[in-house]
Short mmCIF file of C-alpha atoms in Angstrom, two decimals:
data_model
loop_
_atom_site.label_atom_id
_atom_site.label_comp_id
_atom_site.label_asym_id
_atom_site.label_seq_id
_atom_site.Cartn_x
_atom_site.Cartn_y
_atom_site.Cartn_z
CA MET A 1 -13.45 89.24 2.23
CA ASP A 2 -13.18 86.78 5.15
CA ALA A 3 -10.20 84.56 5.63
CA PRO A 4 -11.10 80.93 4.38
CA LEU A 5 -11.32 79.59 7.93
CA ALA A 6 -12.85 82.77 9.59
CA HIS A 7 -15.35 81.74 12.35
CA ARG A 8 -13.80 78.18 12.66
CA ILE A 9 -12.53 76.75 15.85
CA ALA A 10 -9.68 74.47 15.44
CA ILE A 11 -7.90 71.93 17.88
CA VAL A 12 -4.34 70.98 16.93
CA THR A 13 -2.69 68.24 19.06
CA GLY A 14 1.12 68.25 19.37
CA GLY A 15 1.09 71.96 18.65
CA SER A 16 4.14 72.88 20.58
CA SER A 17 6.71 72.38 18.00
CA GLY A 18 7.52 71.15 14.37
CA ILE A 19 4.58 70.31 12.12
CA GLY A 20 2.00 70.76 14.91
CA ALA A 21 3.19 74.22 15.44
CA ALA A 22 3.28 75.08 11.80
CA CYS A 23 -0.24 73.82 11.35
CA ALA A 24 -1.64 75.90 14.35
CA LEU A 25 -0.07 79.04 12.78
CA GLY A 26 -1.23 78.31 9.30
CA LEU A 27 -4.85 77.72 10.43
CA ALA A 28 -4.59 80.98 12.47
CA GLU A 29 -3.25 82.89 9.43
CA ALA A 30 -6.33 81.48 7.46
CA GLY A 31 -8.72 83.06 10.14
CA ALA A 32 -9.22 80.10 12.60
CA THR A 33 -9.33 80.23 16.38
CA VAL A 34 -6.87 77.65 17.43
CA ALA A 35 -6.64 75.43 20.59
CA VAL A 36 -2.92 74.55 20.75
CA ILE A 37 -2.58 71.17 22.68
CA TYR A 38 0.65 70.11 24.05
CA ARG A 39 1.68 67.24 26.55
CA SER A 40 5.08 68.14 28.05
CA ASP A 41 6.52 71.03 26.15
CA ALA A 42 4.49 73.95 27.97
CA GLY A 43 7.17 76.48 26.86
CA GLY A 44 6.55 75.39 23.12
CA GLY A 45 2.86 75.39 23.48
CA GLU A 46 2.88 78.99 24.99
CA GLU A 47 5.39 80.10 22.24
CA THR A 48 2.94 78.83 19.53
CA GLY A 49 0.09 80.60 21.25
CA ARG A 50 1.94 83.75 21.53
CA ARG A 51 2.92 83.85 17.89
CA ILE A 52 -0.76 83.33 17.04
CA ARG A 53 -1.80 86.41 19.11
CA ASP A 54 0.91 88.53 18.04
CA SER A 55 -0.21 88.11 14.55
CA GLY A 56 -3.72 89.15 15.42
CA GLY A 57 -5.23 85.66 15.78
CA ARG A 58 -6.93 83.96 18.77
CA ALA A 59 -5.46 80.99 20.47
CA ALA A 60 -5.75 78.86 23.80
CA VAL A 61 -3.03 76.62 25.00
CA ILE A 62 -4.06 73.62 26.83
CA ARG A 63 -2.23 70.59 28.25
CA ALA A 64 -3.41 67.05 27.53
CA ASP A 65 -2.09 63.60 26.79
CA VAL A 66 -4.14 62.43 23.97
CA SER A 67 -3.58 58.70 24.90
CA ASP A 68 -5.63 59.35 28.12
CA GLU A 69 -9.39 59.27 27.51
CA ASP A 70 -10.30 61.35 30.62
CA GLN A 71 -7.91 64.05 29.42
CA VAL A 72 -9.21 64.05 25.91
CA LEU A 73 -12.78 64.48 27.27
CA ALA A 74 -11.68 67.38 29.52
CA LEU A 75 -9.71 69.00 26.48
CA PHE A 76 -12.99 69.02 24.51
CA ASP A 77 -15.07 70.32 27.36
CA GLU A 78 -12.57 73.21 27.86
CA VAL A 79 -12.58 74.16 24.17
CA ARG A 80 -16.30 74.10 24.10
CA GLU A 81 -16.40 76.21 27.21
CA ARG A 82 -13.94 78.93 25.96
CA PHE A 83 -15.23 78.91 22.24
CA GLY A 84 -18.60 77.27 22.03
CA THR A 85 -17.76 74.40 19.67
CA VAL A 86 -15.17 72.86 17.48
CA HIS A 87 -15.14 72.88 13.57
CA ILE A 88 -11.71 71.31 12.76
CA LEU A 89 -9.52 68.66 14.50
CA VAL A 90 -5.81 68.31 13.54
CA ASN A 91 -4.78 64.97 14.92
CA ASN A 92 -1.05 65.55 14.90
CA ALA A 93 0.36 64.34 18.18
CA GLY A 94 2.76 61.51 17.69
CA ILE A 95 5.94 60.04 19.06
CA GLN A 96 8.59 57.64 17.63
CA ILE A 97 10.52 54.89 19.59
CA ASP A 98 13.21 53.35 17.34
CA VAL A 99 14.06 49.74 18.35
CA PRO A 100 15.17 46.56 16.42
CA PHE A 101 12.15 44.37 16.38
CA ILE A 102 13.74 41.56 18.31
CA ASP A 103 14.61 43.69 21.13
CA MET A 104 11.37 45.87 21.16
CA SER A 105 9.57 45.60 24.43
CA LEU A 106 5.83 45.56 24.85
CA GLN A 107 6.20 48.98 26.38
CA ASP A 108 8.09 50.23 23.33
CA TRP A 109 5.21 48.88 21.15
CA SER A 110 2.28 50.07 23.51
CA ARG A 111 3.36 53.49 23.87
CA VAL A 112 3.62 54.39 20.23
CA ILE A 113 0.38 52.62 19.52
CA ALA A 114 -1.33 54.56 22.46
CA VAL A 115 -0.22 58.01 21.35
CA ASN A 116 -0.22 57.60 17.50
CA LEU A 117 -3.19 55.64 17.01
CA THR A 118 -5.35 55.35 20.12
CA GLY A 119 -4.76 58.96 20.61
CA GLN A 120 -5.99 59.83 17.16
CA PHE A 121 -9.12 57.47 17.78
CA LEU A 122 -9.97 59.35 20.99
CA CYS A 123 -9.58 62.80 19.62
CA ALA A 124 -11.54 61.85 16.41
CA ARG A 125 -14.27 60.34 18.26
CA GLU A 126 -14.79 63.43 20.47
CA ALA A 127 -14.75 65.75 17.38
CA ALA A 128 -17.23 63.79 15.55
CA ARG A 129 -19.52 63.58 18.59
CA GLU A 130 -19.33 67.41 18.81
CA PHE A 131 -19.90 67.85 15.12
CA CYS A 132 -23.07 65.74 15.11
CA ARG A 133 -24.33 67.53 18.23
CA ARG A 134 -23.90 70.93 16.42
CA GLY A 135 -24.84 70.02 13.00
CA VAL A 136 -24.05 72.05 9.90
CA ASP A 137 -23.27 75.78 10.47
CA GLU A 138 -23.60 77.13 6.82
CA SER A 139 -22.19 80.48 7.81
CA GLY A 140 -18.78 79.12 7.87
CA SER A 141 -18.33 75.90 5.98
CA ARG A 142 -20.28 73.54 3.78
CA ALA A 143 -19.04 70.57 5.94
CA THR A 144 -20.30 69.79 9.44
CA GLY A 145 -16.76 69.43 10.47
CA ASN A 146 -13.29 68.38 9.36
CA ILE A 147 -10.92 65.78 10.89
CA ILE A 148 -7.35 65.78 9.61
CA CYS A 149 -5.05 63.02 10.72
CA MET A 150 -1.38 63.26 10.67
CA SER A 151 -0.10 60.10 9.16
CA SER A 152 3.30 59.41 7.25
CA VAL A 153 4.74 57.94 4.00
CA HIS A 154 5.39 54.93 6.51
CA GLN A 155 1.71 54.22 6.18
CA GLN A 156 2.88 52.59 3.01
CA ILE A 157 6.67 52.31 3.14
CA PRO A 158 8.00 49.59 5.56
CA TRP A 159 10.55 50.96 8.01
CA ALA A 160 13.00 48.53 9.72
CA CYS A 161 13.58 49.01 13.43
CA ARG A 162 10.39 51.06 13.71
CA ALA A 163 7.64 48.38 13.49
CA ASN A 164 5.58 50.17 16.20
CA TYR A 165 5.58 53.53 14.20
CA ALA A 166 4.93 51.98 10.83
CA ALA A 167 2.06 49.88 12.30
CA SER A 168 0.65 52.92 13.93
CA LYS A 169 0.62 54.95 10.63
CA GLY A 170 -0.73 52.13 8.72
CA GLY A 171 -3.59 51.99 11.26
CA VAL A 172 -4.20 55.65 10.90
CA ARG A 173 -4.67 55.28 7.22
CA MET A 174 -7.36 52.73 7.66
CA LEU A 175 -8.97 54.55 10.52
CA VAL A 176 -9.25 57.71 8.36
CA GLU A 177 -10.80 55.77 5.32
CA THR A 178 -13.21 53.90 7.70
CA LEU A 179 -14.25 57.07 9.42
CA ALA A 180 -14.65 58.98 6.13
CA GLN A 181 -16.97 56.21 4.81
CA GLU A 182 -19.11 56.14 8.08
CA LEU A 183 -19.24 59.91 8.67
CA ALA A 184 -19.78 61.13 5.36
CA PRO A 185 -23.62 61.12 5.57
CA HIS A 186 -23.16 63.57 8.45
CA ARG A 187 -21.19 65.75 5.99
CA ILE A 188 -18.02 65.16 8.14
CA ARG A 189 -14.91 65.13 6.17
CA VAL A 190 -11.83 62.92 7.31
CA ASN A 191 -8.49 62.96 5.53
CA ALA A 192 -4.94 62.25 6.39
CA VAL A 193 -1.79 64.18 5.43
CA ALA A 194 1.14 61.85 5.01
CA PRO A 195 4.55 63.67 5.16
CA GLY A 196 7.76 62.32 4.03
CA ALA A 197 11.14 63.65 5.39
CA ILE A 198 10.25 67.07 7.07
CA ARG A 199 13.09 69.20 8.70
CA THR A 200 11.94 69.12 12.25
CA ASP A 201 13.69 68.49 15.62
CA ILE A 202 12.46 64.97 15.90
CA ASN A 203 14.45 63.86 12.91
CA ARG A 204 17.45 66.28 13.23
CA ASP A 205 20.19 63.48 13.01
CA ALA A 206 18.86 62.70 9.52
CA TRP A 207 19.54 66.37 8.14
CA GLU A 208 21.83 68.26 10.58
CA THR A 209 25.07 67.46 8.91
CA GLU A 210 25.98 67.77 5.24
CA ASP A 211 26.77 64.10 4.91
CA ALA A 212 23.45 63.03 6.55
CA GLU A 213 21.40 65.50 4.37
CA GLN A 214 22.98 64.08 1.23
CA GLN A 215 22.07 60.58 2.12
CA LEU A 216 18.64 61.52 2.96
CA LEU A 217 18.27 63.44 -0.31
CA LYS A 218 18.99 60.28 -2.21
CA LEU A 219 15.41 59.10 -1.12
CA ILE A 220 13.80 62.47 -2.23
CA PRO A 221 13.49 62.98 -6.07
CA TYR A 222 12.50 66.58 -5.64
CA GLY A 223 15.79 67.50 -4.27
CA ARG A 224 14.99 69.12 -0.89
CA ILE A 225 13.96 68.10 2.39
CA GLY A 226 10.44 69.30 3.38
CA ASP A 227 9.55 72.16 5.67
CA ALA A 228 6.86 72.11 8.35
CA GLU A 229 5.05 74.76 6.39
CA ASP A 230 4.76 72.48 3.44
CA VAL A 231 2.43 70.18 5.47
CA ALA A 232 0.70 73.17 7.13
CA ARG A 233 -0.44 74.34 3.80
CA ALA A 234 -1.81 70.89 2.86
CA VAL A 235 -3.62 70.93 6.32
CA VAL A 236 -5.14 74.38 5.66
CA TRP A 237 -6.41 73.27 2.32
CA LEU A 238 -8.15 70.17 3.73
CA ALA A 239 -9.67 72.26 6.42
CA SER A 240 -11.12 74.64 3.99
CA ASP A 241 -14.27 74.50 1.63
CA ALA A 242 -11.57 74.57 -1.20
CA SER A 243 -11.29 70.71 -0.64
CA ASP A 244 -15.11 70.10 0.16
CA TYR A 245 -15.43 67.25 -2.12
CA VAL A 246 -12.28 65.42 -0.75
CA THR A 247 -12.93 62.69 1.96
CA GLY A 248 -11.08 59.58 2.87
CA HIS A 249 -7.95 60.72 1.13
CA SER A 250 -4.17 60.64 2.22
CA LEU A 251 -2.62 63.53 0.92
CA VAL A 252 1.12 62.67 0.61
CA VAL A 253 3.51 65.70 0.97
CA ASP A 254 6.90 63.95 0.49
CA GLY A 255 8.80 65.42 -2.60
CA GLY A 256 8.45 62.00 -4.38
CA MET A 257 9.59 59.76 -1.73
CA LEU A 258 6.95 57.22 -2.52
CA LEU A 259 8.20 57.16 -6.18
CA TYR A 260 10.75 54.35 -5.45
CA PRO A 261 13.72 56.75 -6.34
CA ALA A 262 16.21 53.90 -6.44
CA PHE A 263 14.66 52.75 -9.63
CA ARG A 264 15.91 55.82 -11.34
CA GLU A 265 19.11 54.02 -11.81
CA GLY A 266 17.58 50.66 -12.58
CA GLY A 267 16.70 49.53 -9.04
#
């Protein structure tokens, strides 16, 4: 029996490390051919591609800055040239610049919004255009295409000193819901995954030492910090027909962080 994503072509932005690399590997394990997109970490992108190929999968590794429209257009052209079309987009690329609000420069604000929100818009737009051009391919999926945007629990939880990041993720949530509403008649599904605390290099300071980890665990009722593979499994499910009736949803993967854990002791 075919793997659930056999004959599917997937693009994963920010695929050189962390959650993006885990998603790329998870999609490949489920049978998809994966275009691994990186901006600056060429070594990481090539490593993700190598791991996919070593496990018997197909992968391309492509450099692109998702905040640059011309580079996004070129990225989709290259994937079409290599593989014919695209069926799945994982809009994962993102950055974080932590600055107190009164000290935040316009550049600090604009760069995070450009990558985390505008980048998701540009990639989602090109994916939707390709899905509509191609139409439904019943041999592989009931949906015309799938767009999965990486959000965060901070689409809902305020986060001091990170107004740019929280605003970008709140924007991703509304972008997902609006696109899902608009594109559903084309049988295009659009969903988000909203991770909580995940053990990746970007937040190493929050879990690397025993003291830091214990402080972080106070915010996680389930009692462990998430792994990138926890997020990847959610992405694979959303990309497959197992979730065919799900669109416009934010799948929270956070060990209960949104459950207001401080109230376990009366608030």
